[in-house]
mmCIF file with all atom_site columns, C-alpha atoms in Angstrom:
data_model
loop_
_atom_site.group_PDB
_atom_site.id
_atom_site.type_symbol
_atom_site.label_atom_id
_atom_site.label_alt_id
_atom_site.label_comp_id
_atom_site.label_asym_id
_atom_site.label_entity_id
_atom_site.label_seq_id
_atom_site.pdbx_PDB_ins_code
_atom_site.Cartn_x
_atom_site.Cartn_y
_atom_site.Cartn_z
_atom_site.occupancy
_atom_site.B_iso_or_equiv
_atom_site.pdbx_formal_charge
_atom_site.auth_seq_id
_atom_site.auth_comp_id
_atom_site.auth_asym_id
_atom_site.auth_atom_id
_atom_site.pdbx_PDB_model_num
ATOM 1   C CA . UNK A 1 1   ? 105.020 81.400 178.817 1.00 0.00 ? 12  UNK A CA 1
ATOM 2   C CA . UNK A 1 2   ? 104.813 79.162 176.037 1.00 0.00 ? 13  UNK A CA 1
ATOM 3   C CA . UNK A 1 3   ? 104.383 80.835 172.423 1.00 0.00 ? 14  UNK A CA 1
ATOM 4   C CA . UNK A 1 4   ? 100.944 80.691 170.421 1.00 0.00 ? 15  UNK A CA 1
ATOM 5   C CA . UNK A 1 5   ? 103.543 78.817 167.805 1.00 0.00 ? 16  UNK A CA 1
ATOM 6   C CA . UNK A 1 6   ? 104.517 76.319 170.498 1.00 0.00 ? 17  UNK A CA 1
ATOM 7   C CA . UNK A 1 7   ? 101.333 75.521 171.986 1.00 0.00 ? 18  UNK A CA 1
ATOM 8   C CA . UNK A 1 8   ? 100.294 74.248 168.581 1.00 0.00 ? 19  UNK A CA 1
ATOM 9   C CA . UNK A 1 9   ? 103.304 72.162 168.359 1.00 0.00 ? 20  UNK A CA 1
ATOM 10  C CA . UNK A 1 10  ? 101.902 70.555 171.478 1.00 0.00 ? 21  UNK A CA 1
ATOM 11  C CA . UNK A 1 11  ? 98.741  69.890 170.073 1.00 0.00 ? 22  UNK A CA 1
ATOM 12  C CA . UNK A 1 12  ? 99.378  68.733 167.496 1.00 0.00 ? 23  UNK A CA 1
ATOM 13  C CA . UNK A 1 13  ? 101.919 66.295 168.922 1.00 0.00 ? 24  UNK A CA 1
ATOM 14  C CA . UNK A 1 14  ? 98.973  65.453 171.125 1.00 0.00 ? 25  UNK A CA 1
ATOM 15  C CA . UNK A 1 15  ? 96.625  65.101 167.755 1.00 0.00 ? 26  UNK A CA 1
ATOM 16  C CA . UNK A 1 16  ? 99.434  62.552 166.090 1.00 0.00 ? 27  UNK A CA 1
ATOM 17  C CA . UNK A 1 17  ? 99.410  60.712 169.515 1.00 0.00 ? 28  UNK A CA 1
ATOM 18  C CA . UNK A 1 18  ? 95.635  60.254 169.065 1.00 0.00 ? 29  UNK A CA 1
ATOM 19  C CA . UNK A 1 19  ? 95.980  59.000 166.028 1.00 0.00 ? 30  UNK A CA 1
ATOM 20  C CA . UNK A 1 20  ? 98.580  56.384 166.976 1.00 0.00 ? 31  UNK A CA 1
ATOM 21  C CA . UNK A 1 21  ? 101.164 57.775 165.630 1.00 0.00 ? 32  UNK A CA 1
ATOM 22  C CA . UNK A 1 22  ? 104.648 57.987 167.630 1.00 0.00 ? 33  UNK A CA 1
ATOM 23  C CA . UNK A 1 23  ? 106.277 60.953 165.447 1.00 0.00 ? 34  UNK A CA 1
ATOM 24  C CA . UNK A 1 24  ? 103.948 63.232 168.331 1.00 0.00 ? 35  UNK A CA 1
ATOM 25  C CA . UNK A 1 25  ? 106.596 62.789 170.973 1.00 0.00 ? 36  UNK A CA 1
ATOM 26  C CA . UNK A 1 26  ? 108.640 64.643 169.218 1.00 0.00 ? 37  UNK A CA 1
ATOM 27  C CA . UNK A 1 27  ? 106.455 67.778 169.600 1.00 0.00 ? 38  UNK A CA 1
ATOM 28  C CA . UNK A 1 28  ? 106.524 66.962 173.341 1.00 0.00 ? 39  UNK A CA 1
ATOM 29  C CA . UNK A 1 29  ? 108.596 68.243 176.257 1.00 0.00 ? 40  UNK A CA 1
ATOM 30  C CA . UNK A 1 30  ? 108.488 65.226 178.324 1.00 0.00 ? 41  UNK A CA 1
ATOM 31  C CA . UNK A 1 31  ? 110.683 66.372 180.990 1.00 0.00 ? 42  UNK A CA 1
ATOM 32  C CA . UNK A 1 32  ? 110.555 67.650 184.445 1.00 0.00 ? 43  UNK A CA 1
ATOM 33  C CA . UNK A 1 33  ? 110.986 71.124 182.679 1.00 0.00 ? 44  UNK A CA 1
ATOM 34  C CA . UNK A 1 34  ? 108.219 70.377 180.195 1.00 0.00 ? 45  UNK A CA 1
ATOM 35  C CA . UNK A 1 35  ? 105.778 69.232 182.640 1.00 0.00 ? 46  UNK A CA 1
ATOM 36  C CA . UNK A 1 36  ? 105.997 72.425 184.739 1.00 0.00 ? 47  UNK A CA 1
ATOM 37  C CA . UNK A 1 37  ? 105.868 74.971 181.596 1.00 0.00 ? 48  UNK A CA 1
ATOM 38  C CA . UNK A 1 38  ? 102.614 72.560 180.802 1.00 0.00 ? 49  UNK A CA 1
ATOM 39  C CA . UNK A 1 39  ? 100.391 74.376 183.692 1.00 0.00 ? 50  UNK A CA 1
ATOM 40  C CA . UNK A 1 40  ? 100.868 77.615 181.203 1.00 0.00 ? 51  UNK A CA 1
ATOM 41  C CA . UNK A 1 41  ? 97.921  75.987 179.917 1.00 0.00 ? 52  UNK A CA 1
ATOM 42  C CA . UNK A 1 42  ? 96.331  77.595 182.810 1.00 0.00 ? 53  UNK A CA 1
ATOM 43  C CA . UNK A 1 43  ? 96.705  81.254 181.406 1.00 0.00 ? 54  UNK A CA 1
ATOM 44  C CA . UNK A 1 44  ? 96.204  79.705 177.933 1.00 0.00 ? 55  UNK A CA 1
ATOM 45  C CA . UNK A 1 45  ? 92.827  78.891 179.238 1.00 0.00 ? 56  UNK A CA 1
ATOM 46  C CA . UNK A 1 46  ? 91.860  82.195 180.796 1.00 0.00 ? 57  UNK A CA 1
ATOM 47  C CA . UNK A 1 47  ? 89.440  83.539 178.387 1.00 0.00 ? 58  UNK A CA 1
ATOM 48  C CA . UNK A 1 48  ? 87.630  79.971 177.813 1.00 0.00 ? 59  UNK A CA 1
ATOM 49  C CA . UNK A 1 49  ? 87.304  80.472 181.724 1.00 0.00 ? 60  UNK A CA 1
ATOM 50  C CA . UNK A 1 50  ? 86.108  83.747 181.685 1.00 0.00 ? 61  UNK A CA 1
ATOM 51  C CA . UNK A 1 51  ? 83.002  82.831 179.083 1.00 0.00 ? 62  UNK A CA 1
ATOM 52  C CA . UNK A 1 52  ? 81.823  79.776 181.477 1.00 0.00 ? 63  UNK A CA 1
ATOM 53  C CA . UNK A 1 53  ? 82.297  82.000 184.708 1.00 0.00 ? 64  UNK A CA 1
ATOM 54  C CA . UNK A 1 54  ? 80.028  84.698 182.778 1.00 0.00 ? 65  UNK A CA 1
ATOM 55  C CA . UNK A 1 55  ? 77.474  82.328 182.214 1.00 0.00 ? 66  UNK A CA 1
ATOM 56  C CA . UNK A 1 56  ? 77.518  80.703 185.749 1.00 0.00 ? 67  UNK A CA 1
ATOM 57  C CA . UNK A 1 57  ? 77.521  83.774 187.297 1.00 0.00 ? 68  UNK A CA 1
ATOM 58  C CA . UNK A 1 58  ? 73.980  84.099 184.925 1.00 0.00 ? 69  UNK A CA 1
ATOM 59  C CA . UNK A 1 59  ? 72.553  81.209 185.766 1.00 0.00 ? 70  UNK A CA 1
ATOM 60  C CA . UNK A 1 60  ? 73.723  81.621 189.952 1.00 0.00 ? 71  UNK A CA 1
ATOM 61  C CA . UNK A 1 61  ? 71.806  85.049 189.676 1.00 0.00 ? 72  UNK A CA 1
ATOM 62  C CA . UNK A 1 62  ? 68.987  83.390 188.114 1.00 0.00 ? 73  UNK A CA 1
ATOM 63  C CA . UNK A 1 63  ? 68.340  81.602 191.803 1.00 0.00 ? 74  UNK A CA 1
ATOM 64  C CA . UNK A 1 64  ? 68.855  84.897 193.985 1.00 0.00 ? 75  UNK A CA 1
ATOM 65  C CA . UNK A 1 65  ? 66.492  87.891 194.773 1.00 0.00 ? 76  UNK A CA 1
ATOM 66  C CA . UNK A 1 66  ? 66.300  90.589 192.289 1.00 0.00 ? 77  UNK A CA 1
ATOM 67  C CA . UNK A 1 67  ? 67.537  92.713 195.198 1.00 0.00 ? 78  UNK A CA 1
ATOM 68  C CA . UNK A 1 68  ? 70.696  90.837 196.014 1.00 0.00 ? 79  UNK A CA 1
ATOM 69  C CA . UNK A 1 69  ? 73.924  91.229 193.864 1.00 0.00 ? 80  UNK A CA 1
ATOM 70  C CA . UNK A 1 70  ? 77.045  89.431 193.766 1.00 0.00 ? 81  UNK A CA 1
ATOM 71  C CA . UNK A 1 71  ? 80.616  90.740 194.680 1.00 0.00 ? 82  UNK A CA 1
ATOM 72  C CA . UNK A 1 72  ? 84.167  89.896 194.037 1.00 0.00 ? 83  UNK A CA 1
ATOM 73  C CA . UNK A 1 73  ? 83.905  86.929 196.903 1.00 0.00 ? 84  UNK A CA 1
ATOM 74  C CA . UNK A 1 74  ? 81.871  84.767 193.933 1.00 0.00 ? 85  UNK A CA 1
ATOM 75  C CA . UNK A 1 75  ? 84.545  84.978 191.080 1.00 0.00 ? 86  UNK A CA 1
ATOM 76  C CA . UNK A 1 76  ? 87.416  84.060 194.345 1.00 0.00 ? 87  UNK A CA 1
ATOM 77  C CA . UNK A 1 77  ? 85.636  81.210 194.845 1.00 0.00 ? 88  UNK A CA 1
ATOM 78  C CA . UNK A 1 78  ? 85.282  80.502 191.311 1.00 0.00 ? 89  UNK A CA 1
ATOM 79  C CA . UNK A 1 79  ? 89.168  80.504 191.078 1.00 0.00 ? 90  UNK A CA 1
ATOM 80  C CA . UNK A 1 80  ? 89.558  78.421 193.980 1.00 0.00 ? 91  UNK A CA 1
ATOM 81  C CA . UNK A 1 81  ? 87.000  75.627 192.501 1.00 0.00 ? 92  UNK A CA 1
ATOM 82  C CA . UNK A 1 82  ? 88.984  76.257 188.947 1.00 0.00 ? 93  UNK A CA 1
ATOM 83  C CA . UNK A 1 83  ? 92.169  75.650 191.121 1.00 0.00 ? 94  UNK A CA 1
ATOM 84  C CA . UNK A 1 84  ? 91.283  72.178 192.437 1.00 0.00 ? 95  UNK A CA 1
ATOM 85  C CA . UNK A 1 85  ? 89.589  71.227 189.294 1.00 0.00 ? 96  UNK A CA 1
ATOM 86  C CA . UNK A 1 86  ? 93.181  71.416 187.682 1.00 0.00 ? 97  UNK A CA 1
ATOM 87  C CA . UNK A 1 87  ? 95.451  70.308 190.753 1.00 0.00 ? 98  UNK A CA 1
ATOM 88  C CA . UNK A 1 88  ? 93.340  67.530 192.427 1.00 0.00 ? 99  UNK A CA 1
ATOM 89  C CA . UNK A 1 89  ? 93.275  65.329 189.905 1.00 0.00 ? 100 UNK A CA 1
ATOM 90  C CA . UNK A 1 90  ? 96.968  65.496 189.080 1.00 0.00 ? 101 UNK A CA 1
ATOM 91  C CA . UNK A 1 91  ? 97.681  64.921 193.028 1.00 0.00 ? 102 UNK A CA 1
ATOM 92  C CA . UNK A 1 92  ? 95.615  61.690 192.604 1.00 0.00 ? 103 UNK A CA 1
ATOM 93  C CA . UNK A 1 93  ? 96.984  60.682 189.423 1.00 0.00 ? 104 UNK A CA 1
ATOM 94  C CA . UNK A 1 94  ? 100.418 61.199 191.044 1.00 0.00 ? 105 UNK A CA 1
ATOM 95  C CA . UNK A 1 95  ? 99.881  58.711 193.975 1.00 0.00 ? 106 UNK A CA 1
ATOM 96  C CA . UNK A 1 96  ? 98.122  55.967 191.510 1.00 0.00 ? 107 UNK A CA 1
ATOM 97  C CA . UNK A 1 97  ? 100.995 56.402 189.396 1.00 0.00 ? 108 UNK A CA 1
ATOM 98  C CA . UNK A 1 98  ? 103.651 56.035 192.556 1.00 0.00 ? 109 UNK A CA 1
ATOM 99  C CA . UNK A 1 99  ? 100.827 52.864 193.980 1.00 0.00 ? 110 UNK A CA 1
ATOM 100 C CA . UNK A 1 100 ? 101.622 51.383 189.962 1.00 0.00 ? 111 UNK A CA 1
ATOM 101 C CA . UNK A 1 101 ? 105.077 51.853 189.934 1.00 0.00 ? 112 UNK A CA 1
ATOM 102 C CA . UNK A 1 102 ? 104.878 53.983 186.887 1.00 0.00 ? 113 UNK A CA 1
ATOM 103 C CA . UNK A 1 103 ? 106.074 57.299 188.762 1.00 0.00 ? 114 UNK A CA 1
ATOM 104 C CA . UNK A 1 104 ? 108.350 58.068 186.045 1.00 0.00 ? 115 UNK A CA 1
ATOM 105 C CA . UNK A 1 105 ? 105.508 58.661 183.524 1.00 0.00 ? 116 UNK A CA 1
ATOM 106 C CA . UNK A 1 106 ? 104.435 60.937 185.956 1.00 0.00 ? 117 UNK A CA 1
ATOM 107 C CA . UNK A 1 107 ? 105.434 64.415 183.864 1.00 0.00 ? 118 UNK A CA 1
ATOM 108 C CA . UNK A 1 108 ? 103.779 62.838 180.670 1.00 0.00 ? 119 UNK A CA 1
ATOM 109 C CA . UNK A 1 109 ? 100.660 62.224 182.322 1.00 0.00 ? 120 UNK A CA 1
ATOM 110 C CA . UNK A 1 110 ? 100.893 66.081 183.991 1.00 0.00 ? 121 UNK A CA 1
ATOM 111 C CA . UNK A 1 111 ? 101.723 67.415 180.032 1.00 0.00 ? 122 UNK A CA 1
ATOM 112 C CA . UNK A 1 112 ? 99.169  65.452 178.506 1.00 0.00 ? 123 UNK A CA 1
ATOM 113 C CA . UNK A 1 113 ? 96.195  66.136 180.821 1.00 0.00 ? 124 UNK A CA 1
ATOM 114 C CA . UNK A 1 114 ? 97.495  69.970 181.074 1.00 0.00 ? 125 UNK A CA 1
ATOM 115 C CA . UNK A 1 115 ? 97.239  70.580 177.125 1.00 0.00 ? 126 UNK A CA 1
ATOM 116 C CA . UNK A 1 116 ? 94.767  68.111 176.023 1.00 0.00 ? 127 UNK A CA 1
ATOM 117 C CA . UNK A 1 117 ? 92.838  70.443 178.871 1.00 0.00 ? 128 UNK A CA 1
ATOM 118 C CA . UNK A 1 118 ? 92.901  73.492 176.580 1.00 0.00 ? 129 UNK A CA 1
ATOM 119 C CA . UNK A 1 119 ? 90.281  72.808 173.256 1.00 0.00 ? 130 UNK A CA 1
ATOM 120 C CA . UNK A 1 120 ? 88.202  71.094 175.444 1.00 0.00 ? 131 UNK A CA 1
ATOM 121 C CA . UNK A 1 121 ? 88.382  74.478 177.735 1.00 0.00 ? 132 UNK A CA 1
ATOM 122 C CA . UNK A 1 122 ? 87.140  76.470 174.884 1.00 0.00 ? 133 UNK A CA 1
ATOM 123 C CA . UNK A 1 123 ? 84.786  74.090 173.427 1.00 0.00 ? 134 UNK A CA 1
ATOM 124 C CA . UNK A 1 124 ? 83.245  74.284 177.238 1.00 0.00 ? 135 UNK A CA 1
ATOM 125 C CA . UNK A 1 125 ? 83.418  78.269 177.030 1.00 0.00 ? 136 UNK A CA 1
ATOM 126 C CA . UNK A 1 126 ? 81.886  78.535 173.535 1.00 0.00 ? 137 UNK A CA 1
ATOM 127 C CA . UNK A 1 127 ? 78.765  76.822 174.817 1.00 0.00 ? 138 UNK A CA 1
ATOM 128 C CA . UNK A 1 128 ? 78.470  78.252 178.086 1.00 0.00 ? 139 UNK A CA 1
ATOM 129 C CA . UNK A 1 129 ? 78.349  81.689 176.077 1.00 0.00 ? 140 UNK A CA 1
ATOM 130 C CA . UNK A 1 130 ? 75.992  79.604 173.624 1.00 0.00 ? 141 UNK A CA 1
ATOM 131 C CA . UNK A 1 131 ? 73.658  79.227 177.044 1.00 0.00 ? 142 UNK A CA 1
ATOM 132 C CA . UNK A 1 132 ? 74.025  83.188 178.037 1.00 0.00 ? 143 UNK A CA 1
ATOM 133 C CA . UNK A 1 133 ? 72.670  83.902 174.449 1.00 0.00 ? 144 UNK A CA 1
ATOM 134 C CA . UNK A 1 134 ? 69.882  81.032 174.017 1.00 0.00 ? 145 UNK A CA 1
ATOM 135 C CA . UNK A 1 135 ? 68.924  79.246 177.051 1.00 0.00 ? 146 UNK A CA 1
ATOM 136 C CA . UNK A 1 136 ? 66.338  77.745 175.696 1.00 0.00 ? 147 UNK A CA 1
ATOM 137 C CA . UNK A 1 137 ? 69.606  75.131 174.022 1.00 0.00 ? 148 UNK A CA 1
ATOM 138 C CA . UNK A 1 138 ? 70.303  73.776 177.329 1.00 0.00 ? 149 UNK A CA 1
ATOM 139 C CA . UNK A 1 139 ? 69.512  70.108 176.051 1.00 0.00 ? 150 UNK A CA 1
ATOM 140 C CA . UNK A 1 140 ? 71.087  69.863 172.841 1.00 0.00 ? 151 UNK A CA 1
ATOM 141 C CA . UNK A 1 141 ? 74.449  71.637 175.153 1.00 0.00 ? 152 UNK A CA 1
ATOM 142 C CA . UNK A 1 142 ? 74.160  69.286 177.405 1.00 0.00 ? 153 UNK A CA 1
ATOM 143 C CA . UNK A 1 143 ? 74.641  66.199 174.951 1.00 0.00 ? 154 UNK A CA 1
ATOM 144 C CA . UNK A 1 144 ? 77.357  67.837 173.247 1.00 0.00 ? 155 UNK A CA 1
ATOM 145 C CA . UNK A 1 145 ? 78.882  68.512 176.356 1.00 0.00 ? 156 UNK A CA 1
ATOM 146 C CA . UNK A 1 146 ? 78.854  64.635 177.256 1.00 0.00 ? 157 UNK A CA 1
ATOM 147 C CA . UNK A 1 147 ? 79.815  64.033 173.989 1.00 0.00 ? 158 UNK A CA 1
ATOM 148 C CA . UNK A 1 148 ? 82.805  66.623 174.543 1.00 0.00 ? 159 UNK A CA 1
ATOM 149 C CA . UNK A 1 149 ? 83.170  64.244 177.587 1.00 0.00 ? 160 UNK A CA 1
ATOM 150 C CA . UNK A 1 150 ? 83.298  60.814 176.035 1.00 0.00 ? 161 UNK A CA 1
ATOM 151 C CA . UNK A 1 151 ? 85.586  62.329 173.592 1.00 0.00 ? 162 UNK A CA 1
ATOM 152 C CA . UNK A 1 152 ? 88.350  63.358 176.402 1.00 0.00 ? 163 UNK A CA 1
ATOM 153 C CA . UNK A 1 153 ? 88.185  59.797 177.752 1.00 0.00 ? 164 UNK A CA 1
ATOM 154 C CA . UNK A 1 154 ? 88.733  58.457 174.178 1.00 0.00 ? 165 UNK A CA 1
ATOM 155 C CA . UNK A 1 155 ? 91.817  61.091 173.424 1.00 0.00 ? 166 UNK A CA 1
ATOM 156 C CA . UNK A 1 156 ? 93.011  60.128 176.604 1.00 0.00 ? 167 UNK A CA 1
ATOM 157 C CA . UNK A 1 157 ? 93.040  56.746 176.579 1.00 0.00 ? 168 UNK A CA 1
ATOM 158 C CA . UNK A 1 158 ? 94.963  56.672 172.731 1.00 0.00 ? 169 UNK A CA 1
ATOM 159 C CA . UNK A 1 159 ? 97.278  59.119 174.361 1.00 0.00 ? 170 UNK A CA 1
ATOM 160 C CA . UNK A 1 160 ? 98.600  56.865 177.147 1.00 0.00 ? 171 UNK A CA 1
ATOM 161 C CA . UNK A 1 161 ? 98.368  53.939 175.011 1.00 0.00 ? 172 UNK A CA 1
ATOM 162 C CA . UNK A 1 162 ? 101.196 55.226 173.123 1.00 0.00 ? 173 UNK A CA 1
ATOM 163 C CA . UNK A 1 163 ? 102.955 56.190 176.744 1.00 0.00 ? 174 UNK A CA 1
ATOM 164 C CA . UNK A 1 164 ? 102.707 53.115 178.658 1.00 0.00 ? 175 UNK A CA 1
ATOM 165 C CA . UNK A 1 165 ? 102.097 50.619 175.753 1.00 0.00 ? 176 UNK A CA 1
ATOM 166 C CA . UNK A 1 166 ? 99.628  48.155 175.690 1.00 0.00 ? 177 UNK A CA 1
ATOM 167 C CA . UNK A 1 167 ? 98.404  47.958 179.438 1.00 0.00 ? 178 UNK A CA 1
ATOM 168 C CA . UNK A 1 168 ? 94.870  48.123 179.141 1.00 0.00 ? 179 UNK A CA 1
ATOM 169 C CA . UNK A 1 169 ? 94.286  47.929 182.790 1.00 0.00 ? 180 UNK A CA 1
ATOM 170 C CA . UNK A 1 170 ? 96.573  50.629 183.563 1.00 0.00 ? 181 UNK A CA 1
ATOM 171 C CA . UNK A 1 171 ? 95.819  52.818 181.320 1.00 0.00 ? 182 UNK A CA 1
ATOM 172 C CA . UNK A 1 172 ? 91.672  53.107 182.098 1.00 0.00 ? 183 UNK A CA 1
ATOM 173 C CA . UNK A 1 173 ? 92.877  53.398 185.664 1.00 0.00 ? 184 UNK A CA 1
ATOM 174 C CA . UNK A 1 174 ? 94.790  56.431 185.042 1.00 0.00 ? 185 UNK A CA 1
ATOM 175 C CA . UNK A 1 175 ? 92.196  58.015 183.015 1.00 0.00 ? 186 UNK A CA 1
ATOM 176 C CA . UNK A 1 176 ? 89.274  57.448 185.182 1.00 0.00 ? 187 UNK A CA 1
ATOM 177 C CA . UNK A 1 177 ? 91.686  59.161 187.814 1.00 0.00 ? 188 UNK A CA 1
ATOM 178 C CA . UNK A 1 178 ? 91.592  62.243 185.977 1.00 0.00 ? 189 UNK A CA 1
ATOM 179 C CA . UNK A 1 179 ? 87.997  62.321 185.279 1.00 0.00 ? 190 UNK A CA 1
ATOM 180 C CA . UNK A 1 180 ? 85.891  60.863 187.478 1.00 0.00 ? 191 UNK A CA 1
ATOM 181 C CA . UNK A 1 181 ? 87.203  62.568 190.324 1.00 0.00 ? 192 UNK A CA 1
ATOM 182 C CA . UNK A 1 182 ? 87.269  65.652 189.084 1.00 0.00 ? 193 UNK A CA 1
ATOM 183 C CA . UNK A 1 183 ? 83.866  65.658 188.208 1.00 0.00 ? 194 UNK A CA 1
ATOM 184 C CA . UNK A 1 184 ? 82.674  64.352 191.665 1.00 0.00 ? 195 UNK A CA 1
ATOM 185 C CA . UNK A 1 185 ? 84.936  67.399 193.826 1.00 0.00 ? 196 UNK A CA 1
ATOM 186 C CA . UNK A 1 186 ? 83.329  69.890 191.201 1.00 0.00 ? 197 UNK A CA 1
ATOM 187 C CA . UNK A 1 187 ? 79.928  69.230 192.048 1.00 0.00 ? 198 UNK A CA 1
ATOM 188 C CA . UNK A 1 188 ? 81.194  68.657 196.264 1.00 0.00 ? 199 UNK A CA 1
ATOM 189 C CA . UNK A 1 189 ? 82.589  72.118 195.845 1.00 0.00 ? 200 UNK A CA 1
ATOM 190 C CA . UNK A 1 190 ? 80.031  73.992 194.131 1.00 0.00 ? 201 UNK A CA 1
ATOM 191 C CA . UNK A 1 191 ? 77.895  73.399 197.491 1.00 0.00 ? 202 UNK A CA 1
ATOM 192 C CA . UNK A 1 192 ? 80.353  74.010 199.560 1.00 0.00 ? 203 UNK A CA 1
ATOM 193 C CA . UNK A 1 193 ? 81.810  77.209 197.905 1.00 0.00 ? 204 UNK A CA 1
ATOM 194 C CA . UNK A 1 194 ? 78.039  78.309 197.653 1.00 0.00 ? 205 UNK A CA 1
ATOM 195 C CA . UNK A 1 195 ? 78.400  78.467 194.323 1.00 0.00 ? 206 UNK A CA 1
ATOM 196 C CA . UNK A 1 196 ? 75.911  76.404 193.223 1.00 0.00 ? 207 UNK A CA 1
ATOM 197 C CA . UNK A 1 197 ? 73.266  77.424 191.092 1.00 0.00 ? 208 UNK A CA 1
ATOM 198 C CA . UNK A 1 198 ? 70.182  76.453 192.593 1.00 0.00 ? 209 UNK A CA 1
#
């Protein structure tokens, strides 16, 4: 597992990156070997998990009779909708990037979405805790949320600028890849999962 020292290496290789500045590859493990130690982000996310499954859990219970509780099966199928949140994506973004020819950027776009994933998992956790402790701020989240959102796109998109170069095309393809779809199977699972708050 990747050292708190090393992790901010990585971001802030990622930070120079967004900022345009090539001298951030050099923080980066670009290989097959880097890609794969990249899903530690996983574990490095764990606690920014934990606060937003604590507050969906609140807000699922909010939509259930006071005399029905919830049991271990709701946080499994939290993990399994956590799982496909951070595999799907990559499994699309893998056969775009073998469709563009590009399959040999394939472990940069794994390491950047992997570890650009982790402020943006605590900024996500912070509020959902914000929400547990003052629901009545469930607009003003909300914008900063899609605000959190818009900013992803943004450090995305200056990320694999400096990647692939100046292929505009390619570049909001891959992006989109990662986001969109991830946002659409989130909500598709929630229902399906019966996790839905409702």
């Amino acid at each position: 597992m990747p050292s708190f020292t090393e992790v901010k290496l990585y971001l802030f290789g990622l930070w120079l990156l967004i900022k345009g500045n090539r001298a951030g590859f050099q923080y980066l493990d670009l290989s097959d070997r880097g890609m794969m130690r990249s899903f530690w982000a996983i574990a490095w996310c764990a606690p920014a998990i934990a606060f937003s499954w604590v507050w969906w859990r609140f807000a699922y219970m909010q939509g259930l009779p006071p005399s029905q509780s919830l049991g271990a099966v709701f946080f499994v199928r939290m993990a399994m909708l956590e799982a496909a949140n951070w595999i799907l994506p990559l499994v699309l973004a893998g056969i775009m990037a073998l469709l563009l020819g590009i399959g040999r950027f394939f472990p940069a776009i794994v390491l950047v979405t992997n570890w650009l994933s982790l402020p943006f998992s605590y900024l996500y956790g912070v509020l959902s805790l914000v929400l547990v402790v003052l629901p009545g701020l469930t607009g003003l989240v909300a914008l900063i949320w899609l605000a959190a959102i818009v900013a992803l796109i943004v450090a995305m998109s200056r990320i694999f600028r400096m990647v692939f170069g100046d292929q505009r095309l390619m570049i909001a393809t891959i992006t989109m890849v990662l986001i969109v779809p991830s946002l659409l199977i989130s909500d598709a699972l929630e229902r399906f999962l019966d996790v839905y708050p409702g």
